[in-house]
Coordinates of C-alpha atoms in Angstrom, one line a residue:
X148 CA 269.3 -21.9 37.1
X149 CA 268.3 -19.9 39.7
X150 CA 265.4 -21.6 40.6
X151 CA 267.7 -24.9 40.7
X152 CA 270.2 -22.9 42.7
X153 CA 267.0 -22.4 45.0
X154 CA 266.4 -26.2 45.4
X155 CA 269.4 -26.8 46.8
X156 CA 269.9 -24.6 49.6
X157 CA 266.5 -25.5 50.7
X158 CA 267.6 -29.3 50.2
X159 CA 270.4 -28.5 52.3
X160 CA 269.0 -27.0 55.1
X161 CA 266.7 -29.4 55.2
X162 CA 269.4 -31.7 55.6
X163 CA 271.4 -30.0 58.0
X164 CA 268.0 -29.5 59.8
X165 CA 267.1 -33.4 59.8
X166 CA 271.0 -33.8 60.8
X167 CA 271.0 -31.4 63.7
X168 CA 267.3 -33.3 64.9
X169 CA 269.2 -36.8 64.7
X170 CA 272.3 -35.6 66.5
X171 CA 270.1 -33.8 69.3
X172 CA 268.1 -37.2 69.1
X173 CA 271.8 -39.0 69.8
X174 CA 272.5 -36.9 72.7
X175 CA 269.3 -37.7 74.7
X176 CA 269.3 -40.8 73.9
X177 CA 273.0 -41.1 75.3
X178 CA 271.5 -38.9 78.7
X179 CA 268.6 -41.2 78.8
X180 CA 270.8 -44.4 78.8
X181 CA 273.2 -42.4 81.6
X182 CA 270.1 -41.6 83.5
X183 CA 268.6 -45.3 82.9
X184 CA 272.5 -47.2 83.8
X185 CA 272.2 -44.7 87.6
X186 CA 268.9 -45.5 88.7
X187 CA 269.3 -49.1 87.5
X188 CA 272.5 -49.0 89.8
X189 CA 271.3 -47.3 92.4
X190 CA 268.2 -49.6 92.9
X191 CA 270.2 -52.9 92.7
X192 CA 272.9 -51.5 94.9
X193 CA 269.9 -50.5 97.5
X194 CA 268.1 -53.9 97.0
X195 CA 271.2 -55.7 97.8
X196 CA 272.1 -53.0 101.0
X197 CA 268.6 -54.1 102.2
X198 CA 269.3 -57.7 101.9
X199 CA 265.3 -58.7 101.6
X200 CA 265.0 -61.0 98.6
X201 CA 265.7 -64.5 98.8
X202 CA 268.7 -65.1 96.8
X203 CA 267.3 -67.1 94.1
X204 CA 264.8 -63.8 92.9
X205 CA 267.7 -61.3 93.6
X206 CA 269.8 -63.3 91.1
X207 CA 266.9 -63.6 88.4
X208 CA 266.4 -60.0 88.8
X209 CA 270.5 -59.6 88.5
X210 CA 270.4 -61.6 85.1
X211 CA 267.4 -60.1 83.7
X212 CA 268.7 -56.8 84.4
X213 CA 271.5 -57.1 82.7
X214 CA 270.1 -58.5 79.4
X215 CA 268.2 -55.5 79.1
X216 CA 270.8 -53.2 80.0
X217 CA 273.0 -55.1 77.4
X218 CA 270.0 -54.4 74.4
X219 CA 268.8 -50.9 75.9
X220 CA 272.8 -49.3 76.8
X221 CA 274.5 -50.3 73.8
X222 CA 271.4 -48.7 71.6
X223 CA 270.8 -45.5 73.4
X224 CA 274.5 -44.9 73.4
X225 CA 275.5 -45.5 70.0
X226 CA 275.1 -42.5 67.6
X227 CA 274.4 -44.9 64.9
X228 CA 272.2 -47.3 65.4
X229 CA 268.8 -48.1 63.5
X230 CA 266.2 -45.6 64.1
X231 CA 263.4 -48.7 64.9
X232 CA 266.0 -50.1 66.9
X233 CA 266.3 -46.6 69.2
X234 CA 262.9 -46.3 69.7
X235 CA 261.8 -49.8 70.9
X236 CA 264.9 -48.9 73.6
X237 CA 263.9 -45.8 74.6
X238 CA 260.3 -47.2 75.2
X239 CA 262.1 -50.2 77.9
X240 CA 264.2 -47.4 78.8
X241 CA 261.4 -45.3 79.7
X242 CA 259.5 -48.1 81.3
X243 CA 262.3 -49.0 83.3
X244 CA 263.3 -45.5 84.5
X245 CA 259.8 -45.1 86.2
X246 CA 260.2 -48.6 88.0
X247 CA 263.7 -48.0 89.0
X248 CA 263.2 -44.4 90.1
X249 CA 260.2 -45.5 92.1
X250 CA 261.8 -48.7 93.5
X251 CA 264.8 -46.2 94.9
X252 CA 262.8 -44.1 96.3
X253 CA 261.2 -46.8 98.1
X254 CA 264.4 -48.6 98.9
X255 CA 265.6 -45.6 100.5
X256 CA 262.5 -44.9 102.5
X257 CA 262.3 -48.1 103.8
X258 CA 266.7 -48.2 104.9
X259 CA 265.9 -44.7 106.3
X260 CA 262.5 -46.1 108.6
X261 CA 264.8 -48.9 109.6
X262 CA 267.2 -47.2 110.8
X263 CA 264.9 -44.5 112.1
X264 CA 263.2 -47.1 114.9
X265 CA 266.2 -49.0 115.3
X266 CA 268.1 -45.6 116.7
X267 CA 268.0 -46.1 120.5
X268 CA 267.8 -42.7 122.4
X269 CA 269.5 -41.5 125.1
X270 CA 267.3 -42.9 128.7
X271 CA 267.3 -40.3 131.4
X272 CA 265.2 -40.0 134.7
X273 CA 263.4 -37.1 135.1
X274 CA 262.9 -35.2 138.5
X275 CA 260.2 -32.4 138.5
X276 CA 259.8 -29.0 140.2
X277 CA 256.0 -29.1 141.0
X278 CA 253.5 -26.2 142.2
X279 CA 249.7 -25.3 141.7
X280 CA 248.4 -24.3 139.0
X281 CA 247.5 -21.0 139.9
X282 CA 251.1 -20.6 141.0
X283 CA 252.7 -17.0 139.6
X284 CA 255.6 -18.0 137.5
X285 CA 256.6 -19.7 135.0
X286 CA 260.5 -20.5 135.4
X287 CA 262.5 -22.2 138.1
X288 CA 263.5 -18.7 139.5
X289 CA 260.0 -17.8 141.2
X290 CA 260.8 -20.2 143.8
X291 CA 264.5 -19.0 144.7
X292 CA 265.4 -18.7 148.3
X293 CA 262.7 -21.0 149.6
X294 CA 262.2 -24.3 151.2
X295 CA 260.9 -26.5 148.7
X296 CA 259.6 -30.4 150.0
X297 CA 260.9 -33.5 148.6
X298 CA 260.9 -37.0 150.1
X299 CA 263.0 -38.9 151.4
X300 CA 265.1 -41.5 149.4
X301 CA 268.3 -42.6 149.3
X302 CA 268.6 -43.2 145.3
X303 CA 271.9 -42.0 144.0
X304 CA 270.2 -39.9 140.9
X305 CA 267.6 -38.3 143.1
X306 CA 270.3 -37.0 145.2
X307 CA 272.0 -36.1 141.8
X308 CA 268.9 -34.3 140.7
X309 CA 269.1 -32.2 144.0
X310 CA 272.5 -31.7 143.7
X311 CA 271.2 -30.4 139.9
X312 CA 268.5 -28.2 140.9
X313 CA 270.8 -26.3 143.6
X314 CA 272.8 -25.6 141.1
X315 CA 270.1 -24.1 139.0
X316 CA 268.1 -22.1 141.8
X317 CA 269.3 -21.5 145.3
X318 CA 266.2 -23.8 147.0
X319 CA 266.1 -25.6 150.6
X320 CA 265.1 -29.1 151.0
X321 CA 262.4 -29.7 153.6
X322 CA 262.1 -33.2 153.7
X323 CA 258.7 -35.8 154.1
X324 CA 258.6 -39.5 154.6
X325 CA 255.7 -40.1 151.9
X326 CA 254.4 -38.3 148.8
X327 CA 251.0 -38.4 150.0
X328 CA 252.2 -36.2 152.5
X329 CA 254.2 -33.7 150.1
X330 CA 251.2 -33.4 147.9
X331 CA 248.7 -32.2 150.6
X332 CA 251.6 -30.3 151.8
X333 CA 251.6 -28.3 148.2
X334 CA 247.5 -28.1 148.4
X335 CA 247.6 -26.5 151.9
X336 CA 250.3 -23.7 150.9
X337 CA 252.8 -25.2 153.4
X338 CA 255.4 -25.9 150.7
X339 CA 255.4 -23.7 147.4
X340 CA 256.8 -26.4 145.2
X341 CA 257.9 -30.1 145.9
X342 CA 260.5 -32.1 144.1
X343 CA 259.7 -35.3 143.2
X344 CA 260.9 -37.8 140.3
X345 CA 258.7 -37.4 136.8
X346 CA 257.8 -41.5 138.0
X347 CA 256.3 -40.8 141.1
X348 CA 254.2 -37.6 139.5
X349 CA 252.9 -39.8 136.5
X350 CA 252.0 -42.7 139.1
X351 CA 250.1 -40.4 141.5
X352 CA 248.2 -38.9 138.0
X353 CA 247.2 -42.5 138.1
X354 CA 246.0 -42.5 141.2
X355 CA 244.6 -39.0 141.6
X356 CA 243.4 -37.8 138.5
X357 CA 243.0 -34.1 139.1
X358 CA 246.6 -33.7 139.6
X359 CA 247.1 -33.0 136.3
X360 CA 245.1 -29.6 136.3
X361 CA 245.6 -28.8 140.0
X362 CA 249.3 -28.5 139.1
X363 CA 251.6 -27.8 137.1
X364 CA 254.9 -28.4 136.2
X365 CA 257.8 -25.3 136.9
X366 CA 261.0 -27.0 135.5
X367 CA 262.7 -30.7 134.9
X368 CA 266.2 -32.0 135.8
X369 CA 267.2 -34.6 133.4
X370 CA 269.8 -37.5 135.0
X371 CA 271.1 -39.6 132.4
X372 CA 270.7 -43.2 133.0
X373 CA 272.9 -45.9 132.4
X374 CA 271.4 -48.5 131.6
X375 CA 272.7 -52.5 130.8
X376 CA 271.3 -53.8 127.5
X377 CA 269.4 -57.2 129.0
X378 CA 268.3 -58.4 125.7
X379 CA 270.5 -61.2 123.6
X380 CA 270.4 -61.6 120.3
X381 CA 269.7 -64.6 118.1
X382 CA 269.5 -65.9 114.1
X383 CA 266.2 -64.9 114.0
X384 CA 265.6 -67.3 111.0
X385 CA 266.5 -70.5 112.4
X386 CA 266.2 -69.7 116.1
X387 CA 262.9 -69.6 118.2
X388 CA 263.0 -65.7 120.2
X389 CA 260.7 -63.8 122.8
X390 CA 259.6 -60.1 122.0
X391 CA 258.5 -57.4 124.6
X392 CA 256.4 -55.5 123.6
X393 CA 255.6 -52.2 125.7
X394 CA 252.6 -50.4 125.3
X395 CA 253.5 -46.8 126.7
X396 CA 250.3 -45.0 127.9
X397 CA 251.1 -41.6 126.2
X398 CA 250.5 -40.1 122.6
X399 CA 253.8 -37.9 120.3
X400 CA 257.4 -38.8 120.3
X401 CA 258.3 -42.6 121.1
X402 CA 261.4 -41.5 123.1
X403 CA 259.1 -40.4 126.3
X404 CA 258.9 -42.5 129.1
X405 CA 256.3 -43.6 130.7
X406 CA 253.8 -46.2 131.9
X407 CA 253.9 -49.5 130.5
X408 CA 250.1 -49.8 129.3
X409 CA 250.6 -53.0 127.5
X410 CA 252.5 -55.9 128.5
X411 CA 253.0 -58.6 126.1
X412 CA 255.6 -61.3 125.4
X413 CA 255.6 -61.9 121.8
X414 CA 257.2 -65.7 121.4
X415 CA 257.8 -66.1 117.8
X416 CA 259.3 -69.9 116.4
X417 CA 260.6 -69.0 112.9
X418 CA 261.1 -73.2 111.8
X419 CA 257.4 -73.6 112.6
X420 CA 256.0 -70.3 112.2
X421 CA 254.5 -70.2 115.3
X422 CA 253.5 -67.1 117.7
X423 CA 252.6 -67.2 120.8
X424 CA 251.2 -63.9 122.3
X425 CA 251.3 -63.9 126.4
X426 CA 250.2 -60.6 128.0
X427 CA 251.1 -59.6 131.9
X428 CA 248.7 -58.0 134.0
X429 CA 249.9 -54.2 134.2
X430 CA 249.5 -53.8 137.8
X431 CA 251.3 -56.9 138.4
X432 CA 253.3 -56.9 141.7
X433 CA 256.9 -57.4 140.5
X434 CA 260.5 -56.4 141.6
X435 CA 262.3 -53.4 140.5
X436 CA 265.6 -54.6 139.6
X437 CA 267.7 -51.3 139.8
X438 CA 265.7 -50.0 142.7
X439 CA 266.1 -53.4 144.9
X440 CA 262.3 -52.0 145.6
X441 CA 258.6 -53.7 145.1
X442 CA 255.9 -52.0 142.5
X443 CA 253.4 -52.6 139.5
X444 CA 254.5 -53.9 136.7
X445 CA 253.2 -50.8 134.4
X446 CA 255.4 -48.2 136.5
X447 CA 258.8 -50.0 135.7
X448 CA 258.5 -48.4 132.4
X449 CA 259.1 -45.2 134.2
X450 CA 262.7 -46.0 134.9
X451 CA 263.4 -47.3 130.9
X452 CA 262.1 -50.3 129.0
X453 CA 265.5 -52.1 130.5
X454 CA 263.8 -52.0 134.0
X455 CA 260.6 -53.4 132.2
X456 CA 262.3 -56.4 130.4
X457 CA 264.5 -57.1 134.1
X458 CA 261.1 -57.6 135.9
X459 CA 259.7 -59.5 133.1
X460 CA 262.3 -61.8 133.2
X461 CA 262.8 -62.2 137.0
X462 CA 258.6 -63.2 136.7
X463 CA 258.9 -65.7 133.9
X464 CA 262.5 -67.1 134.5
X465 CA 263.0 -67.2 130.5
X466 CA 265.2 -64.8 128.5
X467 CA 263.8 -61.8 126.2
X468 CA 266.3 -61.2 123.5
X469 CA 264.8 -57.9 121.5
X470 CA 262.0 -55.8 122.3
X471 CA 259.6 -53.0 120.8
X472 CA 258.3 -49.8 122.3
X473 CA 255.1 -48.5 120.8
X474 CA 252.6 -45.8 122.0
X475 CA 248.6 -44.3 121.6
X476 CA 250.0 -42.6 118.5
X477 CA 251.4 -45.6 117.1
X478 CA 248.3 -47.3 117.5
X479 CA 246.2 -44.8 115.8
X480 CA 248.5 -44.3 112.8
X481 CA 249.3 -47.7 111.9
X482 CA 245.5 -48.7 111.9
X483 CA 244.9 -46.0 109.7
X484 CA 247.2 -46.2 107.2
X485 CA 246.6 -49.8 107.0
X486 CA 242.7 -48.7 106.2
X487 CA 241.5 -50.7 109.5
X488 CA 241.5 -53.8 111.0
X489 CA 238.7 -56.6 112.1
X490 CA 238.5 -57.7 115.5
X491 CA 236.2 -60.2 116.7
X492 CA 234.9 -59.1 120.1
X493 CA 233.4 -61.6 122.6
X494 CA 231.4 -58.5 124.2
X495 CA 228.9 -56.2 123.6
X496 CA 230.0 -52.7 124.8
X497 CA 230.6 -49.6 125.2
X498 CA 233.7 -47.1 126.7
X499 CA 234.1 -45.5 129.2
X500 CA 235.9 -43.0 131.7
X501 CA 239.1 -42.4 128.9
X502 CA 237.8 -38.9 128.1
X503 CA 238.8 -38.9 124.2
X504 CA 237.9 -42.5 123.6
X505 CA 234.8 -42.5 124.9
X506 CA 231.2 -43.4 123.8
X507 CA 233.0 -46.1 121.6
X508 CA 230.4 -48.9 120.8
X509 CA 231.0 -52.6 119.8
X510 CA 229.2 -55.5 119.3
X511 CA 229.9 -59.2 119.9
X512 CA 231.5 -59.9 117.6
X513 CA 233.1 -58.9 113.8
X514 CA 234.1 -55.0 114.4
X515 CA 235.5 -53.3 111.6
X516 CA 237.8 -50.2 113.3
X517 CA 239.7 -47.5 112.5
X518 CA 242.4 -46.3 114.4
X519 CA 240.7 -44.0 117.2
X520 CA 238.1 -47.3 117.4
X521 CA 240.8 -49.8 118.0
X522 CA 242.9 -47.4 120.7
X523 CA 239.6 -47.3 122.4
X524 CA 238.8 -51.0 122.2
X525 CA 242.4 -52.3 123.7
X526 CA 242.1 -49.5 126.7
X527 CA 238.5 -49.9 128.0
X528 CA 238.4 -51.7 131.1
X529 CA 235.4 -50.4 132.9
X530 CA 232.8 -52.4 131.1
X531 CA 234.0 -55.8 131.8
X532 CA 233.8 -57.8 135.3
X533 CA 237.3 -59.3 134.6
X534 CA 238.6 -55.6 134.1
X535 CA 242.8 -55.5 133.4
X536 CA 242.3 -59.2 132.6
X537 CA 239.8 -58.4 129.7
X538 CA 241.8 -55.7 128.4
X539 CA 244.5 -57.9 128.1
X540 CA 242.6 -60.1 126.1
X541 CA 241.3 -56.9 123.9
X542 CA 245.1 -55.9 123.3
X543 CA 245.8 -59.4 121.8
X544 CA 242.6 -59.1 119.8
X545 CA 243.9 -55.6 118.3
X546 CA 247.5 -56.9 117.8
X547 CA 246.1 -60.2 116.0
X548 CA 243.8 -57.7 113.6
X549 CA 247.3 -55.8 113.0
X550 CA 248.9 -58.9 112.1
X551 CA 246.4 -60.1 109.7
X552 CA 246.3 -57.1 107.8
X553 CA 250.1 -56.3 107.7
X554 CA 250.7 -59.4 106.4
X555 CA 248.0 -58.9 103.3
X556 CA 249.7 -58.3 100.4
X557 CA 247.7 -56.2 99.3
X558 CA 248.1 -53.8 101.8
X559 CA 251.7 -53.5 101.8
X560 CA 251.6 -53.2 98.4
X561 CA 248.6 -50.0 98.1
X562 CA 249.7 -48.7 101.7
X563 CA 253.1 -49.2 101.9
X564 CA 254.5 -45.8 102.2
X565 CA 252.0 -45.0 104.9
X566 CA 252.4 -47.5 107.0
X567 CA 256.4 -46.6 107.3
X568 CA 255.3 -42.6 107.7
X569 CA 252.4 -43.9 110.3
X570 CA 255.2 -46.0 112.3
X571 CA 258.7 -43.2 111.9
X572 CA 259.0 -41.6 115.0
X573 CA 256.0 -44.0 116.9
X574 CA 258.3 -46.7 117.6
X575 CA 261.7 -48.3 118.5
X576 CA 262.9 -51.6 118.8
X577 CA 266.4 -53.1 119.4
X578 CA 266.2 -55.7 116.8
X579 CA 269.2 -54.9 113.9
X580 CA 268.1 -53.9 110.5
X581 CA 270.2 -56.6 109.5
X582 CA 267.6 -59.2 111.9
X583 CA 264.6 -57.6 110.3
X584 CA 265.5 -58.0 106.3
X585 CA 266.4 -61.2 107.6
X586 CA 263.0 -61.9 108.9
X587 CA 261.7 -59.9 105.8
X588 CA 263.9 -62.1 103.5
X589 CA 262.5 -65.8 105.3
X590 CA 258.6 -64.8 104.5
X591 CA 259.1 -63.9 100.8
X592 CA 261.3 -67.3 100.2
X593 CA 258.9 -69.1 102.1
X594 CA 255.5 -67.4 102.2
X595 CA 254.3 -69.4 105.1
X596 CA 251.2 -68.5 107.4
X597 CA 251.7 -67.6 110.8
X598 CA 249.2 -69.9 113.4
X599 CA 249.0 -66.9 116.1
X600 CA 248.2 -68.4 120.1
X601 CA 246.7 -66.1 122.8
X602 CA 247.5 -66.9 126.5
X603 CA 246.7 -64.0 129.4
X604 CA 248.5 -64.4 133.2
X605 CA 245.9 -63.7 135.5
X606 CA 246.2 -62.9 139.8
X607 CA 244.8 -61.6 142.1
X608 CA 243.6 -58.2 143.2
X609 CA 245.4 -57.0 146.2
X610 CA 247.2 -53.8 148.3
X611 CA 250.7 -52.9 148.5
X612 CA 253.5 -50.4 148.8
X613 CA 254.5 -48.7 145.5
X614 CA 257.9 -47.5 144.7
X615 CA 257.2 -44.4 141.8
X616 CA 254.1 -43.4 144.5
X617 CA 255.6 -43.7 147.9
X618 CA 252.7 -45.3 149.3
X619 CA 250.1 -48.0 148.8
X620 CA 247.5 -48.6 145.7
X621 CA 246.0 -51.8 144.2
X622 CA 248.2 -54.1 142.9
X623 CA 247.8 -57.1 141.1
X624 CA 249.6 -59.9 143.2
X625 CA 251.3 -63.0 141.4
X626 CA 250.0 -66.1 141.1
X627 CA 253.0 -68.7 140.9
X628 CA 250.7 -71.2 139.2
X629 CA 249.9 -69.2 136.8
X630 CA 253.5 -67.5 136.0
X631 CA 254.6 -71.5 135.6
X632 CA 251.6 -72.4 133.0
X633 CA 252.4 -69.9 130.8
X634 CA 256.0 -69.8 131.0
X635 CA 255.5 -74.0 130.0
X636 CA 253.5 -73.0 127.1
X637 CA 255.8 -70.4 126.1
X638 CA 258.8 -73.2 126.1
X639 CA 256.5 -75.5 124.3
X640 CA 256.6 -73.1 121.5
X641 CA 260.0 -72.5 121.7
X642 CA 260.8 -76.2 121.1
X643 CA 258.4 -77.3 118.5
X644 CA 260.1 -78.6 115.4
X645 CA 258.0 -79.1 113.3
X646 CA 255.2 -77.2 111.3
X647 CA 252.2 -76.7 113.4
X648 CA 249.1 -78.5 111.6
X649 CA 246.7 -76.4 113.3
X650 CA 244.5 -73.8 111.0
X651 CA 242.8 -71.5 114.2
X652 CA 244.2 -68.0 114.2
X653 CA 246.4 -68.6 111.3
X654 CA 247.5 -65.1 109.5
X655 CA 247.9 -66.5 105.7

């Protein structure tokens, strides 16, 4: 009896024991299909903020979604259903969980990049206190008291910047008519600083090389600009649109102005899928349209990418309705995390005189480069007898080799993540997140090529009087024939209607 007695207790602890397991198995189950029902949720809710899928996948996705929520939910909920049953849903649930989990993450990466290089920052002009190098101190205060040199120009924010500096440390203005003459000034120990605008110092680095380490710089007033948005938007789906793109000739954070390096109109017709890449001379002679003054191309970046675009469109007549800022940085990155590009060079050579980048060789032409390789292909100039005009060319070249491989599906699907970590912070653009999922949206539905065209204004080497420098340098003058051929060819683009049947430079 006792030993009966014995069997069961045990038989009912097992019980209890297999009871306890099923109702612990009942409550995960329920917190996996909570878990499963907020990342599933989450995902679709972020897939739809995005607004990338054509609407015919989104909906498929929707519908077979929610079949599988209706057989995995009810299952994982239920504290009685059939044990098969409960597995085979915790196995889809399971499944799904990882693609949903990683999907958000991905979803919320990408909405954050967006809206990362869509951010515009705040543009100001900078006006720096200058002195040697082997000048003792290192704040603002070493040169109280004193006479300081600074040129003469009646621009309201470099008499604001005065007015700025005064207030900071009790200086005197002594004033010159040219920079030239403030600099050899400084040399010479006549002045012990000179206050000059952060455009003018970057223009005379151009121009004199050894500023950089003969100086140095004691303190920056910052003037906030206001500056009128020139671009205009458009349905970039259905509506042909022209791109700037600026090239700034400095490496870090995106939001530092200077030199336009690169200067490329990027004409894009969405109905035909056609591109049309037209780059401007950087020492072009052009009009500053804020300044009402004369200088290169390249140094209107100085005063804000709105001064760039105004000049732009004064030269080509035409209207540039978004535009995006990159630098060295975002060169180097993006060709890296995309594993390289190919560019097809139609030289054999070897840079030059760019410190870093040089000793750089490549051969006529398939180059496979990586992302120090392709800065220093689209910046040599030195090695070719066309000069600016050949690095123009190179630029379009890298760009092209940028193009083709972002649009590989391959490598947005294996390098995804470091291509938006490679771009965050390297570059801004005034297009809407809204025009770019909408851009995003029109190459999944249709999954078109892109025919890519290459066109490069040329002029004519010249002299003239430089606003940022305050004196005369080479210049690149205009050539009104060829402003007009490429501005035709751009319009030609921009009213093509139908699919263009040629295969050369197509990006598939």
């Amino acid at each position: 009896m006792r030993s009966d007695r014995r069997r069961e207790i045990q038989a009912q602890m097992a019980a209890d024991r297999k009871g306890e397991m099923k109702r612990k198995g009942n409550i995960f189950c329920r917190i996996i299909s909570i878990v499963y029902t907020l990342l599933a949720v989450a995902f679709m809710v972020l897939l739809a903020w995005l607004n990338v899928l054509p609407a015919k996948y989104f909906w498929v996705g929707v519908i077979l979604l929610a079949l599988a929520s209706l057989f995995i939910v009810p299952v994982m909920y239920s504290f009685h259903g059939k044990k098969g049953r409960k597995i085979g849903a915790a196995v889809v649930a399971f499944l799904l969980i990882g693609v949903f989990g990683v999907g958000t993450w991905y979803l919320a990466d990408t909405l954050s990049f967006l809206g990362d290089i869509t951010e515009i920052k705040e543009v100001t002009e900078d006006y720096h206190l200058i002195v040697k190098a082997d000048f003792i101190g290192e704040e603002a205060a070493a040169v109280s008291g004193q006479v300081i040199g600074t040129y003469m120009d009646a621009n309201l924010n470099y008499s604001e910047a005065k007015a700025m500096l005064q207030n900071e440390v009790n200086v005197e203005y002594a004033y010159e008519e040219g920079i030239s003459g403030l600099l050899e000034k400084l040399y010479a120990g006549e002045y012990p600083a000179i206050f000059i605008s952060a455009a003018s110092y970057e223009g005379l680095k151009g121009e004199h090389p050894e500023l950089e380490t003969d100086t140095k710089i004691l303190y920056t007033v910052k003037v906030p600009v206001e500056t009128e948005d020139k671009t205009s938007a458009v349905d970039v789906t259905k509506e042909p649109f022209n791109v700037y793109i600026s090239g700034i000739d400095v490496e870090g954070d995106i939001s530092i102005v200077s030199r336009t390096d690169v200067n490329m109109i990027a004409t894009v017709n969405p109905v035909t899928h056609e591109v049309l890449l037209t780059s401007i001379p950087r020492d072009y002679y052009v009009n500053l349209p804020s300044k009402g003054a004369k200088d290169k191309l390249t140094h209107s970046g100085l005063y804000g990418v709105q001064e760039t675009i105004g000049a732009v469109e004064d030269i080509m007549g035409i209207d540039i309705n978004y535009y995006v800022r990159v630098n060295y940085t975002t060169v180097v990155k993006l060709v890296d995390a995309m594993g390289g590009i190919q560019v097809d060079s139609p030289f054999d050579f070897t840079t030059s005189g760019m410190q870093s980048l040089n000793g750089h060789h490549f051969v006529k032409g398939i180059n496979n480069l990586d992302g120090r390789a392709a800065l220093a292909f689209c910046r040599e100039r030195h090695s070719f007898v066309n000069g600016d005009m050949q690095r123009n060319e190179n630029q379009q070249l890298v760009m092209e080799g940028i193009l083709k491989k972002a649009t590989s599906s391959t490598t947005i699907l294996t390098s995804y993540t470091s291509i938006l970590d490679a771009v965050r912070g390297n570059m801004e653009t005034n297009m809407s997140t809204e025009e770019m999922s909408s851009l995003i949206k029109m190459q999944l539905k249709d999954m078109k090529g892109w025919d890519i065209q290459k066109q490069s204004i040329k002029g004519t080497n010249g002299w003239g009087l430089c606003y940022a420098l305050g004196f005369s340098a080479s210049i690149v003058d205009q050539d009104p024939e060829e402003n007009a051929r490429a501005v035709d060819r751009i319009v030609k683009i921009m009213t093509d209607e139908e699919d263009s049947e040629s295969d050369e430079d197509t990006v598939q």
